[in-house]
Amino acid sequence: MRFDVVTLFPELVLHASGFGITGRARERGLWALGTVNPRDFAQDAHRTVDDRPYGGGPGMVMLAEPLAAAIASARSAQRNAGGAASTVIHLSPAGRPLTHARVMQLAAARDAGYVLLAGRYEGIDERLIAREVDEEIAIGDFVVSGGELPALMLIDAVVRQLPGAMNDATSAEQESFVEGLLDTPHYTRPEVYAGDRVPDVLLSGHHAAIAQWRRTQSLARTALRRPDLLAQARLSMQDRKLLAEMAAAEAAPAVRDASTIEAERGCSDHKVGMTSAAAPTSLPRKSERKQQA
Ligand code: 9D3
């Protein structure tokens, strides 16, 4: 697999991709990286790559011509490296948000060549996008300053799925997200940290009980923090029963008053409550702890 990133900041992309799993995978030859700077294709002495928007408005727009030449250069680099046709992806706040499913599709094309177009300023001349871009991808509903970090996130997410990028222990960890639930809490030594104990079940050596505790934690967290994920998640009958118990605790205010429910949750601003049986026994996050009176 090969990525060529079209960017005004090639050093940022080259440097940031050199660490950890992506860095090692590149050393192992699992993927290759190139960068092309559109400034190298600017047509004037000032090496201009942007101009003011037609119709007015704030900020600057990236010129089509230097970008077209940069994309042509990236395509040519991929051809020379023996790749088939390149796919051009524009990282854009106006794109469809990247998902695990799309990451897996991108990773499945082992010999693919991806040209990642990372913009700066307000955006890119739409005619360049219409002519050259196959797909527009965003990384979330928030604004960052340019497409480089989004491009690096896409590369990171895809490369770690390539066979041989990770050892087996880390690959197995992936399965929790594949199932569409948030991960369980993790603990390591010491057994008591700042007066807080590791949950007893994790020290019990009772593997079935541990697996059940972790599953309950994942379900409870997902219900609390990402209820939108539950609709898509792969749930067993027992999972559904646990979730129904959590929901029932919320739906039965007669048996406990609001302050009790709030205390059991360890926080006050979530939609789904928990029974003591189903509740996370782990500590609430600092931001989720109730203020001491
Ligand atoms: C109100 C106009 N802004 C659009 C939200 C202008 C604008 C801000 C920031 C245009 C581009 C950018 C730079 N962002 C990206 O290039 C980007 C991005 C993002 O900001 N959020 C989520 N995903 C992405 S992918 C590329």
PDB file of C-alpha atoms and ligand atoms in Angstrom:
ATOM      1  CA  MET A   1       0.000   0.000   0.000  1.00  0.00           C
ATOM      2  CA  ARG A   2       1.187   3.490  -0.784  1.00  0.00           C
ATOM      3  CA  PHE A   3       0.048   6.910   0.403  1.00  0.00           C
ATOM      4  CA  ASP A   4       1.104  10.177  -1.228  1.00  0.00           C
ATOM      5  CA  VAL A   5       0.004  13.241   0.711  1.00  0.00           C
ATOM      6  CA  VAL A   6      -0.422  16.538  -1.120  1.00  0.00           C
ATOM      7  CA  THR A   7       0.368  19.131   1.547  1.00  0.00           C
ATOM      8  CA  LEU A   8       1.917  22.527   2.214  1.00  0.00           C
ATOM      9  CA  PHE A   9       3.538  20.926   5.296  1.00  0.00           C
ATOM     10  CA  PRO A  10       5.270  17.725   4.106  1.00  0.00           C
ATOM     11  CA  GLU A  11       7.654  17.662   7.103  1.00  0.00           C
ATOM     12  CA  LEU A  12       4.698  17.424   9.473  1.00  0.00           C
ATOM     13  CA  VAL A  13       3.329  14.350   7.680  1.00  0.00           C
ATOM     14  CA  LEU A  14       6.707  12.644   7.219  1.00  0.00           C
ATOM     15  CA  HIS A  15       7.733  13.186  10.833  1.00  0.00           C
ATOM     16  CA  ALA A  16       4.452  12.242  12.503  1.00  0.00           C
ATOM     17  CA  SER A  17       4.071   8.981  10.586  1.00  0.00           C
ATOM     18  CA  GLY A  18       7.504   7.747  11.661  1.00  0.00           C
ATOM     19  CA  PHE A  19       6.576   6.598  15.176  1.00  0.00           C
ATOM     20  CA  GLY A  20       5.019   3.530  16.781  1.00  0.00           C
ATOM     21  CA  ILE A  21       2.957   1.070  14.771  1.00  0.00           C
ATOM     22  CA  THR A  22       2.905   3.153  11.561  1.00  0.00           C
ATOM     23  CA  GLY A  23       6.652   3.813  11.759  1.00  0.00           C
ATOM     24  CA  ARG A  24       7.503   0.136  12.301  1.00  0.00           C
ATOM     25  CA  ALA A  25       5.104  -0.998   9.567  1.00  0.00           C
ATOM     26  CA  ARG A  26       6.858   1.339   7.147  1.00  0.00           C
ATOM     27  CA  GLU A  27      10.281  -0.042   8.150  1.00  0.00           C
ATOM     28  CA  ARG A  28       8.868  -3.522   7.482  1.00  0.00           C
ATOM     29  CA  GLY A  29       7.815  -2.456   3.988  1.00  0.00           C
ATOM     30  CA  LEU A  30       4.083  -2.875   4.621  1.00  0.00           C
ATOM     31  CA  TRP A  31       3.408   0.585   3.265  1.00  0.00           C
ATOM     32  CA  ALA A  32       5.216   3.498   1.626  1.00  0.00           C
ATOM     33  CA  LEU A  33       4.769   7.235   1.986  1.00  0.00           C
ATOM     34  CA  GLY A  34       5.423  10.121  -0.364  1.00  0.00           C
ATOM     35  CA  THR A  35       4.599  13.802  -0.096  1.00  0.00           C
ATOM     36  CA  VAL A  36       4.092  16.472  -2.744  1.00  0.00           C
ATOM     37  CA  ASN A  37       4.108  20.189  -1.948  1.00  0.00           C
ATOM     38  CA  PRO A  38       1.813  22.204  -4.222  1.00  0.00           C
ATOM     39  CA  ARG A  39       4.052  25.233  -3.574  1.00  0.00           C
ATOM     40  CA  ASP A  40       6.663  23.496  -5.737  1.00  0.00           C
ATOM     41  CA  PHE A  41       4.168  23.767  -8.621  1.00  0.00           C
ATOM     42  CA  ALA A  42       3.210  27.414  -8.128  1.00  0.00           C
ATOM     43  CA  GLN A  43       3.558  29.493 -11.268  1.00  0.00           C
ATOM     44  CA  ASP A  44       4.833  32.840  -9.989  1.00  0.00           C
ATOM     45  CA  ALA A  45       7.992  34.093  -8.303  1.00  0.00           C
ATOM     46  CA  HIS A  46       6.174  34.398  -4.960  1.00  0.00           C
ATOM     47  CA  ARG A  47       5.173  30.715  -5.209  1.00  0.00           C
ATOM     48  CA  THR A  48       1.524  31.644  -4.563  1.00  0.00           C
ATOM     49  CA  VAL A  49      -0.853  28.762  -3.760  1.00  0.00           C
ATOM     50  CA  ASP A  50      -3.958  30.669  -2.605  1.00  0.00           C
ATOM     51  CA  ASP A  51      -6.120  33.646  -3.517  1.00  0.00           C
ATOM     52  CA  ARG A  52      -9.220  35.519  -2.356  1.00  0.00           C
ATOM     53  CA  PRO A  53     -12.638  33.871  -2.772  1.00  0.00           C
ATOM     54  CA  TYR A  54     -14.906  34.941  -5.645  1.00  0.00           C
ATOM     55  CA  GLY A  55     -18.105  36.319  -4.159  1.00  0.00           C
ATOM     56  CA  GLY A  56     -16.279  37.607  -1.113  1.00  0.00           C
ATOM     57  CA  GLY A  57     -16.032  36.239   2.391  1.00  0.00           C
ATOM     58  CA  PRO A  58     -13.315  35.501   4.905  1.00  0.00           C
ATOM     59  CA  GLY A  59     -10.055  33.686   4.323  1.00  0.00           C
ATOM     60  CA  MET A  60      -8.273  32.376   1.263  1.00  0.00           C
ATOM     61  CA  VAL A  61      -8.953  29.546  -1.192  1.00  0.00           C
ATOM     62  CA  MET A  62      -6.314  27.137  -2.536  1.00  0.00           C
ATOM     63  CA  LEU A  63      -5.637  27.575  -6.276  1.00  0.00           C
ATOM     64  CA  ALA A  64      -6.661  24.737  -8.597  1.00  0.00           C
ATOM     65  CA  GLU A  65      -3.596  24.779 -10.847  1.00  0.00           C
ATOM     66  CA  PRO A  66      -0.762  24.091  -8.357  1.00  0.00           C
ATOM     67  CA  LEU A  67      -2.930  21.376  -6.755  1.00  0.00           C
ATOM     68  CA  ALA A  68      -3.667  19.746 -10.125  1.00  0.00           C
ATOM     69  CA  ALA A  69       0.060  19.609 -10.884  1.00  0.00           C
ATOM     70  CA  ALA A  70       0.800  18.235  -7.399  1.00  0.00           C
ATOM     71  CA  ILE A  71      -1.851  15.516  -7.756  1.00  0.00           C
ATOM     72  CA  ALA A  72      -0.467  14.585 -11.196  1.00  0.00           C
ATOM     73  CA  SER A  73       2.981  14.276  -9.615  1.00  0.00           C
ATOM     74  CA  ALA A  74       1.595  12.045  -6.834  1.00  0.00           C
ATOM     75  CA  ARG A  75      -0.235   9.825  -9.348  1.00  0.00           C
ATOM     76  CA  SER A  76       2.948   9.531 -11.366  1.00  0.00           C
ATOM     77  CA  ALA A  77       4.963   8.572  -8.255  1.00  0.00           C
ATOM     78  CA  GLN A  78       2.419   5.813  -7.557  1.00  0.00           C
ATOM     79  CA  ARG A  79       2.571   4.542 -11.155  1.00  0.00           C
ATOM     80  CA  ASN A  80       6.367   4.486 -11.032  1.00  0.00           C
ATOM     81  CA  ALA A  81       6.195   2.500  -7.802  1.00  0.00           C
ATOM     82  CA  GLY A  82       4.202  -0.152  -9.669  1.00  0.00           C
ATOM     83  CA  GLY A  83       0.782   0.761  -8.301  1.00  0.00           C
ATOM     84  CA  ALA A  84      -2.496   0.479 -10.181  1.00  0.00           C
ATOM     85  CA  ALA A  85      -4.877   3.430 -10.526  1.00  0.00           C
ATOM     86  CA  SER A  86      -4.690   5.942  -7.675  1.00  0.00           C
ATOM     87  CA  THR A  87      -7.666   6.882  -5.527  1.00  0.00           C
ATOM     88  CA  VAL A  88      -7.729  10.578  -4.598  1.00  0.00           C
ATOM     89  CA  ILE A  89      -9.195  11.335  -1.163  1.00  0.00           C
ATOM     90  CA  HIS A  90      -9.780  14.920  -0.036  1.00  0.00           C
ATOM     91  CA  LEU A  91      -9.687  15.353   3.737  1.00  0.00           C
ATOM     92  CA  SER A  92     -12.449  17.900   4.217  1.00  0.00           C
ATOM     93  CA  PRO A  93     -14.709  19.128   7.031  1.00  0.00           C
ATOM     94  CA  ALA A  94     -17.490  18.784   4.429  1.00  0.00           C
ATOM     95  CA  GLY A  95     -16.737  15.079   3.845  1.00  0.00           C
ATOM     96  CA  ARG A  96     -18.491  12.004   5.208  1.00  0.00           C
ATOM     97  CA  PRO A  97     -17.103  11.095   8.653  1.00  0.00           C
ATOM     98  CA  LEU A  98     -14.556   8.263   8.594  1.00  0.00           C
ATOM     99  CA  THR A  99     -15.833   5.010  10.114  1.00  0.00           C
ATOM    100  CA  HIS A 100     -14.278   1.701  11.146  1.00  0.00           C
ATOM    101  CA  ALA A 101     -16.141   0.072   8.238  1.00  0.00           C
ATOM    102  CA  ARG A 102     -14.600   2.472   5.685  1.00  0.00           C
ATOM    103  CA  VAL A 103     -11.150   2.024   7.271  1.00  0.00           C
ATOM    104  CA  MET A 104     -11.466  -1.758   6.786  1.00  0.00           C
ATOM    105  CA  GLN A 105     -12.465  -1.293   3.123  1.00  0.00           C
ATOM    106  CA  LEU A 106      -9.494   1.008   2.485  1.00  0.00           C
ATOM    107  CA  ALA A 107      -7.163  -1.468   4.228  1.00  0.00           C
ATOM    108  CA  ALA A 108      -8.527  -4.443   2.252  1.00  0.00           C
ATOM    109  CA  ALA A 109      -7.052  -3.099  -1.015  1.00  0.00           C
ATOM    110  CA  ARG A 110      -3.506  -4.197  -0.170  1.00  0.00           C
ATOM    111  CA  ASP A 111      -1.871  -2.858  -3.346  1.00  0.00           C
ATOM    112  CA  ALA A 112      -3.871   0.357  -3.386  1.00  0.00           C
ATOM    113  CA  GLY A 113      -2.405   3.787  -4.035  1.00  0.00           C
ATOM    114  CA  TYR A 114      -4.112   6.572  -2.119  1.00  0.00           C
ATOM    115  CA  VAL A 115      -3.440  10.243  -2.860  1.00  0.00           C
ATOM    116  CA  LEU A 116      -4.505  12.227   0.207  1.00  0.00           C
ATOM    117  CA  LEU A 117      -5.284  15.858  -0.438  1.00  0.00           C
ATOM    118  CA  ALA A 118      -4.743  17.911   2.736  1.00  0.00           C
ATOM    119  CA  GLY A 119      -5.985  21.479   2.454  1.00  0.00           C
ATOM    120  CA  ARG A 120      -5.249  24.648   4.402  1.00  0.00           C
ATOM    121  CA  TYR A 121      -7.047  28.008   4.502  1.00  0.00           C
ATOM    122  CA  GLU A 122     -10.848  28.104   3.945  1.00  0.00           C
ATOM    123  CA  GLY A 123     -10.839  25.360   1.347  1.00  0.00           C
ATOM    124  CA  ILE A 124      -9.971  24.326  -2.213  1.00  0.00           C
ATOM    125  CA  ASP A 125     -11.352  25.621  -5.519  1.00  0.00           C
ATOM    126  CA  GLU A 126     -14.412  23.401  -6.122  1.00  0.00           C
ATOM    127  CA  ARG A 127     -13.498  22.794  -9.782  1.00  0.00           C
ATOM    128  CA  LEU A 128     -10.307  21.005  -8.699  1.00  0.00           C
ATOM    129  CA  ILE A 129     -12.321  18.846  -6.294  1.00  0.00           C
ATOM    130  CA  ALA A 130     -14.905  18.022  -8.983  1.00  0.00           C
ATOM    131  CA  ARG A 131     -12.246  17.027 -11.539  1.00  0.00           C
ATOM    132  CA  GLU A 132      -9.728  15.160  -9.391  1.00  0.00           C
ATOM    133  CA  VAL A 133     -11.246  13.940  -6.126  1.00  0.00           C
ATOM    134  CA  ASP A 134     -12.866  10.499  -5.779  1.00  0.00           C
ATOM    135  CA  GLU A 135     -14.036  10.827  -2.194  1.00  0.00           C
ATOM    136  CA  GLU A 136     -14.242  13.470   0.542  1.00  0.00           C
ATOM    137  CA  ILE A 137     -13.660  12.290   4.101  1.00  0.00           C
ATOM    138  CA  ALA A 138     -13.941  14.126   7.445  1.00  0.00           C
ATOM    139  CA  ILE A 139     -12.717  12.850  10.798  1.00  0.00           C
ATOM    140  CA  GLY A 140     -15.455  14.194  13.057  1.00  0.00           C
ATOM    141  CA  ASP A 141     -17.831  17.055  13.777  1.00  0.00           C
ATOM    142  CA  PHE A 142     -15.211  19.525  14.917  1.00  0.00           C
ATOM    143  CA  VAL A 143     -12.851  21.928  13.173  1.00  0.00           C
ATOM    144  CA  VAL A 144      -9.087  21.559  12.910  1.00  0.00           C
ATOM    145  CA  SER A 145      -6.685  23.869  11.097  1.00  0.00           C
ATOM    146  CA  GLY A 146      -5.923  21.782   8.041  1.00  0.00           C
ATOM    147  CA  GLY A 147      -6.093  18.349   6.430  1.00  0.00           C
ATOM    148  CA  GLU A 148      -2.691  17.058   7.581  1.00  0.00           C
ATOM    149  CA  LEU A 149      -3.701  15.674  10.977  1.00  0.00           C
ATOM    150  CA  PRO A 150      -6.876  14.145   9.476  1.00  0.00           C
ATOM    151  CA  ALA A 151      -4.714  12.539   6.736  1.00  0.00           C
ATOM    152  CA  LEU A 152      -2.364  11.158   9.402  1.00  0.00           C
ATOM    153  CA  MET A 153      -5.331   9.769  11.323  1.00  0.00           C
ATOM    154  CA  LEU A 154      -6.651   8.033   8.220  1.00  0.00           C
ATOM    155  CA  ILE A 155      -3.198   6.595   7.452  1.00  0.00           C
ATOM    156  CA  ASP A 156      -2.780   5.426  11.058  1.00  0.00           C
ATOM    157  CA  ALA A 157      -6.218   3.793  11.159  1.00  0.00           C
ATOM    158  CA  VAL A 158      -5.674   1.976   7.843  1.00  0.00           C
ATOM    159  CA  VAL A 159      -2.036   0.921   8.314  1.00  0.00           C
ATOM    160  CA  ARG A 160      -2.651  -0.684  11.720  1.00  0.00           C
ATOM    161  CA  GLN A 161      -5.136  -3.014   9.958  1.00  0.00           C
ATOM    162  CA  LEU A 162      -2.528  -4.282   7.477  1.00  0.00           C
ATOM    163  CA  PRO A 163      -1.439  -7.868   8.237  1.00  0.00           C
ATOM    164  CA  GLY A 164       1.844  -7.795  10.165  1.00  0.00           C
ATOM    165  CA  ALA A 165       1.473  -4.213  11.393  1.00  0.00           C
ATOM    166  CA  MET A 166       0.628  -5.309  14.919  1.00  0.00           C
ATOM    167  CA  ASN A 167       1.496  -8.287  17.081  1.00  0.00           C
ATOM    168  CA  ASP A 168      -1.292 -10.754  17.855  1.00  0.00           C
ATOM    169  CA  ALA A 169      -1.944  -9.424  21.362  1.00  0.00           C
ATOM    170  CA  THR A 170      -2.758  -5.951  20.075  1.00  0.00           C
ATOM    171  CA  SER A 171      -4.784  -7.307  17.152  1.00  0.00           C
ATOM    172  CA  ALA A 172      -7.071  -9.225  19.487  1.00  0.00           C
ATOM    173  CA  GLU A 173      -7.827  -5.972  21.299  1.00  0.00           C
ATOM    174  CA  GLN A 174      -9.422  -4.712  18.073  1.00  0.00           C
ATOM    175  CA  GLU A 175     -12.320  -7.077  18.351  1.00  0.00           C
ATOM    176  CA  SER A 176     -14.104  -4.994  20.974  1.00  0.00           C
ATOM    177  CA  PHE A 177     -14.651  -2.127  18.540  1.00  0.00           C
ATOM    178  CA  VAL A 178     -15.533  -4.526  15.740  1.00  0.00           C
ATOM    179  CA  GLU A 179     -18.431  -5.628  17.925  1.00  0.00           C
ATOM    180  CA  GLY A 180     -19.581  -2.040  18.106  1.00  0.00           C
ATOM    181  CA  LEU A 181     -19.164  -1.465  21.842  1.00  0.00           C
ATOM    182  CA  LEU A 182     -16.847   0.808  23.803  1.00  0.00           C
ATOM    183  CA  ASP A 183     -13.862  -0.840  25.454  1.00  0.00           C
ATOM    184  CA  THR A 184     -13.833  -2.094  29.052  1.00  0.00           C
ATOM    185  CA  PRO A 185     -11.756  -0.272  31.721  1.00  0.00           C
ATOM    186  CA  HIS A 186      -8.157  -1.459  32.159  1.00  0.00           C
ATOM    187  CA  TYR A 187      -6.054  -1.829  35.323  1.00  0.00           C
ATOM    188  CA  THR A 188      -2.435  -2.713  36.058  1.00  0.00           C
ATOM    189  CA  ARG A 189      -0.139  -2.624  39.104  1.00  0.00           C
ATOM    190  CA  PRO A 190      -0.232  -1.473  41.833  1.00  0.00           C
ATOM    191  CA  GLU A 191      -3.315  -3.117  43.375  1.00  0.00           C
ATOM    192  CA  VAL A 192      -3.980   0.068  45.357  1.00  0.00           C
ATOM    193  CA  TYR A 193      -3.276   3.412  43.682  1.00  0.00           C
ATOM    194  CA  ALA A 194      -3.922   6.615  45.642  1.00  0.00           C
ATOM    195  CA  GLY A 195      -6.247   4.595  47.874  1.00  0.00           C
ATOM    196  CA  ASP A 196      -8.255   3.242  44.918  1.00  0.00           C
ATOM    197  CA  ARG A 197      -8.376  -0.563  44.640  1.00  0.00           C
ATOM    198  CA  VAL A 198      -8.460  -2.615  41.461  1.00  0.00           C
ATOM    199  CA  PRO A 199     -11.918  -4.255  41.197  1.00  0.00           C
ATOM    200  CA  ASP A 200     -11.816  -7.582  43.143  1.00  0.00           C
ATOM    201  CA  VAL A 201     -13.134  -9.638  40.241  1.00  0.00           C
ATOM    202  CA  LEU A 202      -9.999  -8.884  38.180  1.00  0.00           C
ATOM    203  CA  LEU A 203      -7.823 -10.373  40.943  1.00  0.00           C
ATOM    204  CA  SER A 204     -10.070 -13.439  41.406  1.00  0.00           C
ATOM    205  CA  GLY A 205      -8.597 -15.595  38.645  1.00  0.00           C
ATOM    206  CA  HIS A 206     -12.178 -16.553  37.745  1.00  0.00           C
ATOM    207  CA  HIS A 207     -11.993 -16.168  33.965  1.00  0.00           C
ATOM    208  CA  ALA A 208     -15.715 -16.504  33.251  1.00  0.00           C
ATOM    209  CA  ALA A 209     -16.551 -13.936  35.933  1.00  0.00           C
ATOM    210  CA  ILE A 210     -13.903 -11.566  34.548  1.00  0.00           C
ATOM    211  CA  ALA A 211     -15.232 -11.908  30.997  1.00  0.00           C
ATOM    212  CA  GLN A 212     -18.768 -11.231  32.226  1.00  0.00           C
ATOM    213  CA  TRP A 213     -17.648  -8.187  34.260  1.00  0.00           C
ATOM    214  CA  ARG A 214     -15.826  -6.767  31.244  1.00  0.00           C
ATOM    215  CA  ARG A 215     -18.820  -7.320  28.984  1.00  0.00           C
ATOM    216  CA  THR A 216     -21.083  -5.579  31.501  1.00  0.00           C
ATOM    217  CA  GLN A 217     -18.647  -2.664  31.714  1.00  0.00           C
ATOM    218  CA  SER A 218     -18.595  -2.317  27.922  1.00  0.00           C
ATOM    219  CA  LEU A 219     -22.373  -2.418  27.697  1.00  0.00           C
ATOM    220  CA  ALA A 220     -22.853   0.063  30.554  1.00  0.00           C
ATOM    221  CA  ARG A 221     -20.312   2.514  29.160  1.00  0.00           C
ATOM    222  CA  THR A 222     -21.787   2.289  25.699  1.00  0.00           C
ATOM    223  CA  ALA A 223     -25.308   2.864  27.041  1.00  0.00           C
ATOM    224  CA  LEU A 224     -24.104   5.875  29.035  1.00  0.00           C
ATOM    225  CA  ARG A 225     -21.726   7.513  26.595  1.00  0.00           C
ATOM    226  CA  ARG A 226     -22.661   6.296  23.109  1.00  0.00           C
ATOM    227  CA  PRO A 227     -26.249   5.067  23.107  1.00  0.00           C
ATOM    228  CA  ASP A 228     -26.193   5.629  19.327  1.00  0.00           C
ATOM    229  CA  LEU A 229     -23.802   2.671  18.991  1.00  0.00           C
ATOM    230  CA  LEU A 230     -26.122   0.185  20.702  1.00  0.00           C
ATOM    231  CA  ALA A 231     -28.548   0.087  17.770  1.00  0.00           C
ATOM    232  CA  GLN A 232     -25.785  -1.332  15.523  1.00  0.00           C
ATOM    233  CA  ALA A 233     -23.948  -3.472  18.072  1.00  0.00           C
ATOM    234  CA  ARG A 234     -23.843  -7.272  17.930  1.00  0.00           C
ATOM    235  CA  LEU A 235     -25.616  -8.198  21.148  1.00  0.00           C
ATOM    236  CA  SER A 236     -26.314 -11.595  22.708  1.00  0.00           C
ATOM    237  CA  MET A 237     -29.540 -12.397  24.557  1.00  0.00           C
ATOM    238  CA  GLN A 238     -27.672 -11.931  27.848  1.00  0.00           C
ATOM    239  CA  ASP A 239     -26.381  -8.528  26.661  1.00  0.00           C
ATOM    240  CA  ARG A 240     -29.934  -7.457  25.917  1.00  0.00           C
ATOM    241  CA  LYS A 241     -31.092  -8.672  29.313  1.00  0.00           C
ATOM    242  CA  LEU A 242     -28.347  -6.653  31.073  1.00  0.00           C
ATOM    243  CA  LEU A 243     -29.222  -3.552  29.067  1.00  0.00           C
ATOM    244  CA  ALA A 244     -32.914  -3.997  29.856  1.00  0.00           C
ATOM    245  CA  GLU A 245     -32.035  -4.132  33.568  1.00  0.00           C
ATOM    246  CA  MET A 246     -30.070  -0.899  33.250  1.00  0.00           C
ATOM    247  CA  ALA A 247     -32.945   0.778  31.425  1.00  0.00           C
ATOM    248  CA  ALA A 248     -35.460  -0.555  33.972  1.00  0.00           C
ATOM    249  CA  ALA A 249     -33.459   1.044  36.781  1.00  0.00           C
ATOM    250  CA  GLU A 250     -33.948   4.367  35.026  1.00  0.00           C
ATOM    251  CA  ALA A 251     -37.623   3.699  34.320  1.00  0.00           C
ATOM    252  CA  ALA A 252     -38.489   2.850  37.948  1.00  0.00           C
ATOM    253  CA  PRO A 253     -37.967   6.131  39.790  1.00  0.00           C
ATOM    254  CA  ALA A 254     -40.563   5.064  42.395  1.00  0.00           C
ATOM    255  CA  VAL A 255     -38.124   2.655  44.021  1.00  0.00           C
ATOM    256  CA  ARG A 256     -35.383   5.235  44.517  1.00  0.00           C
ATOM    257  CA  ASP A 257     -35.342   8.996  44.458  1.00  0.00           C
ATOM    258  CA  ALA A 258     -33.374  11.047  41.983  1.00  0.00           C
ATOM    259  CA  SER A 259     -30.433  11.703  44.266  1.00  0.00           C
ATOM    260  CA  THR A 260     -29.962   7.946  44.850  1.00  0.00           C
ATOM    261  CA  ILE A 261     -29.940   7.275  41.127  1.00  0.00           C
ATOM    262  CA  GLU A 262     -27.510  10.118  40.618  1.00  0.00           C
ATOM    263  CA  ALA A 263     -25.210   8.745  43.322  1.00  0.00           C
ATOM    264  CA  GLU A 264     -25.309   5.267  41.748  1.00  0.00           C
ATOM    265  CA  ARG A 265     -24.383   6.715  38.362  1.00  0.00           C
ATOM    266  CA  GLY A 266     -21.541   8.743  39.801  1.00  0.00           C
ATOM    267  CA  CYS A 267     -22.626  11.581  37.560  1.00  0.00           C
ATOM    268  CA  SER A 268     -25.672  13.659  36.849  1.00  0.00           C
ATOM    269  CA  ASP A 269     -25.960  14.430  33.176  1.00  0.00           C
ATOM    270  CA  HIS A 270     -26.485  11.077  31.447  1.00  0.00           C
ATOM    271  CA  LYS A 271     -29.597   9.613  29.908  1.00  0.00           C
ATOM    272  CA  VAL A 272     -29.328   6.029  31.136  1.00  0.00           C
ATOM    273  CA  GLY A 273     -29.101   4.994  34.779  1.00  0.00           C
ATOM    274  CA  MET A 274     -27.796   1.729  36.249  1.00  0.00           C
ATOM    275  CA  THR A 275     -28.863  -0.685  38.938  1.00  0.00           C
ATOM    276  CA  SER A 276     -26.243  -1.586  41.472  1.00  0.00           C
ATOM    277  CA  ALA A 277     -26.108  -5.042  39.835  1.00  0.00           C
ATOM    278  CA  ALA A 278     -25.382  -3.656  36.374  1.00  0.00           C
ATOM    279  CA  ALA A 279     -23.532  -0.495  37.304  1.00  0.00           C
ATOM    280  CA  PRO A 280     -19.853  -0.037  36.569  1.00  0.00           C
ATOM    281  CA  THR A 281     -17.926  -0.845  39.739  1.00  0.00           C
ATOM    282  CA  SER A 282     -14.989   1.066  38.340  1.00  0.00           C
ATOM    283  CA  LEU A 283     -14.378   4.629  39.427  1.00  0.00           C
ATOM    284  CA  PRO A 284     -16.138   7.428  37.611  1.00  0.00           C
ATOM    285  CA  ARG A 285     -13.877   9.692  35.607  1.00  0.00           C
ATOM    286  CA  LYS A 286     -12.660  12.766  37.473  1.00  0.00           C
ATOM    287  CA  SER A 287     -15.045  14.880  35.416  1.00  0.00           C
ATOM    288  CA  GLU A 288     -17.882  12.482  36.236  1.00  0.00           C
ATOM    289  CA  ARG A 289     -17.360  12.449  40.018  1.00  0.00           C
ATOM    290  CA  LYS A 290     -19.807  14.260  42.198  1.00  0.00           C
ATOM    291  CA  GLN A 291     -18.407  17.357  43.830  1.00  0.00           C
ATOM    292  CA  GLN A 292     -17.810  16.897  47.558  1.00  0.00           C
ATOM    293  CA  ALA A 293     -20.241  19.114  49.526  1.00  0.00           C
TER     294      ALA A 293
HETATM  295  C1  9D3 B   1     -16.828  27.673   8.490  1.00  0.00           C
HETATM  296  C2  9D3 B   1     -15.826  27.328   7.478  1.00  0.00           C
HETATM  297  N1  9D3 B   1     -14.890  26.288   7.928  1.00  0.00           N
HETATM  298  C3  9D3 B   1     -15.457  24.948   7.605  1.00  0.00           C
HETATM  299  C4  9D3 B   1     -15.851  24.197   8.819  1.00  0.00           C
HETATM  300  C5  9D3 B   1     -13.666  26.560   7.209  1.00  0.00           C
HETATM  301  C6  9D3 B   1     -12.626  25.547   7.399  1.00  0.00           C
HETATM  302  C7  9D3 B   1     -12.070  25.299   8.638  1.00  0.00           C
HETATM  303  C8  9D3 B   1     -11.049  24.381   8.780  1.00  0.00           C
HETATM  304  C9  9D3 B   1     -12.149  24.861   6.301  1.00  0.00           C
HETATM  305  C10 9D3 B   1     -11.120  23.933   6.441  1.00  0.00           C
HETATM  306  C11 9D3 B   1     -10.586  23.721   7.686  1.00  0.00           C
HETATM  307  C12 9D3 B   1      -9.497  22.755   7.840  1.00  0.00           C
HETATM  308  N2  9D3 B   1     -10.013  21.414   8.176  1.00  0.00           N
HETATM  309  C13 9D3 B   1      -9.742  20.367   7.432  1.00  0.00           C
HETATM  310  O1  9D3 B   1      -9.037  20.497   6.456  1.00  0.00           O
HETATM  311  C14 9D3 B   1     -10.325  19.074   7.751  1.00  0.00           C
HETATM  312  C15 9D3 B   1     -11.242  18.671   8.778  1.00  0.00           C
HETATM  313  C16 9D3 B   1     -11.853  19.382   9.872  1.00  0.00           C
HETATM  314  O2  9D3 B   1     -11.631  20.571  10.129  1.00  0.00           O
HETATM  315  N3  9D3 B   1     -12.715  18.686  10.660  1.00  0.00           N
HETATM  316  C17 9D3 B   1     -12.995  17.375  10.477  1.00  0.00           C
HETATM  317  N4  9D3 B   1     -12.454  16.673   9.494  1.00  0.00           N
HETATM  318  C18 9D3 B   1     -11.582  17.329   8.662  1.00  0.00           C
HETATM  319  S1  9D3 B   1     -10.814  16.620   7.372  1.00  0.00           S
HETATM  320  C19 9D3 B   1     -10.034  18.008   6.941  1.00  0.00           C
END
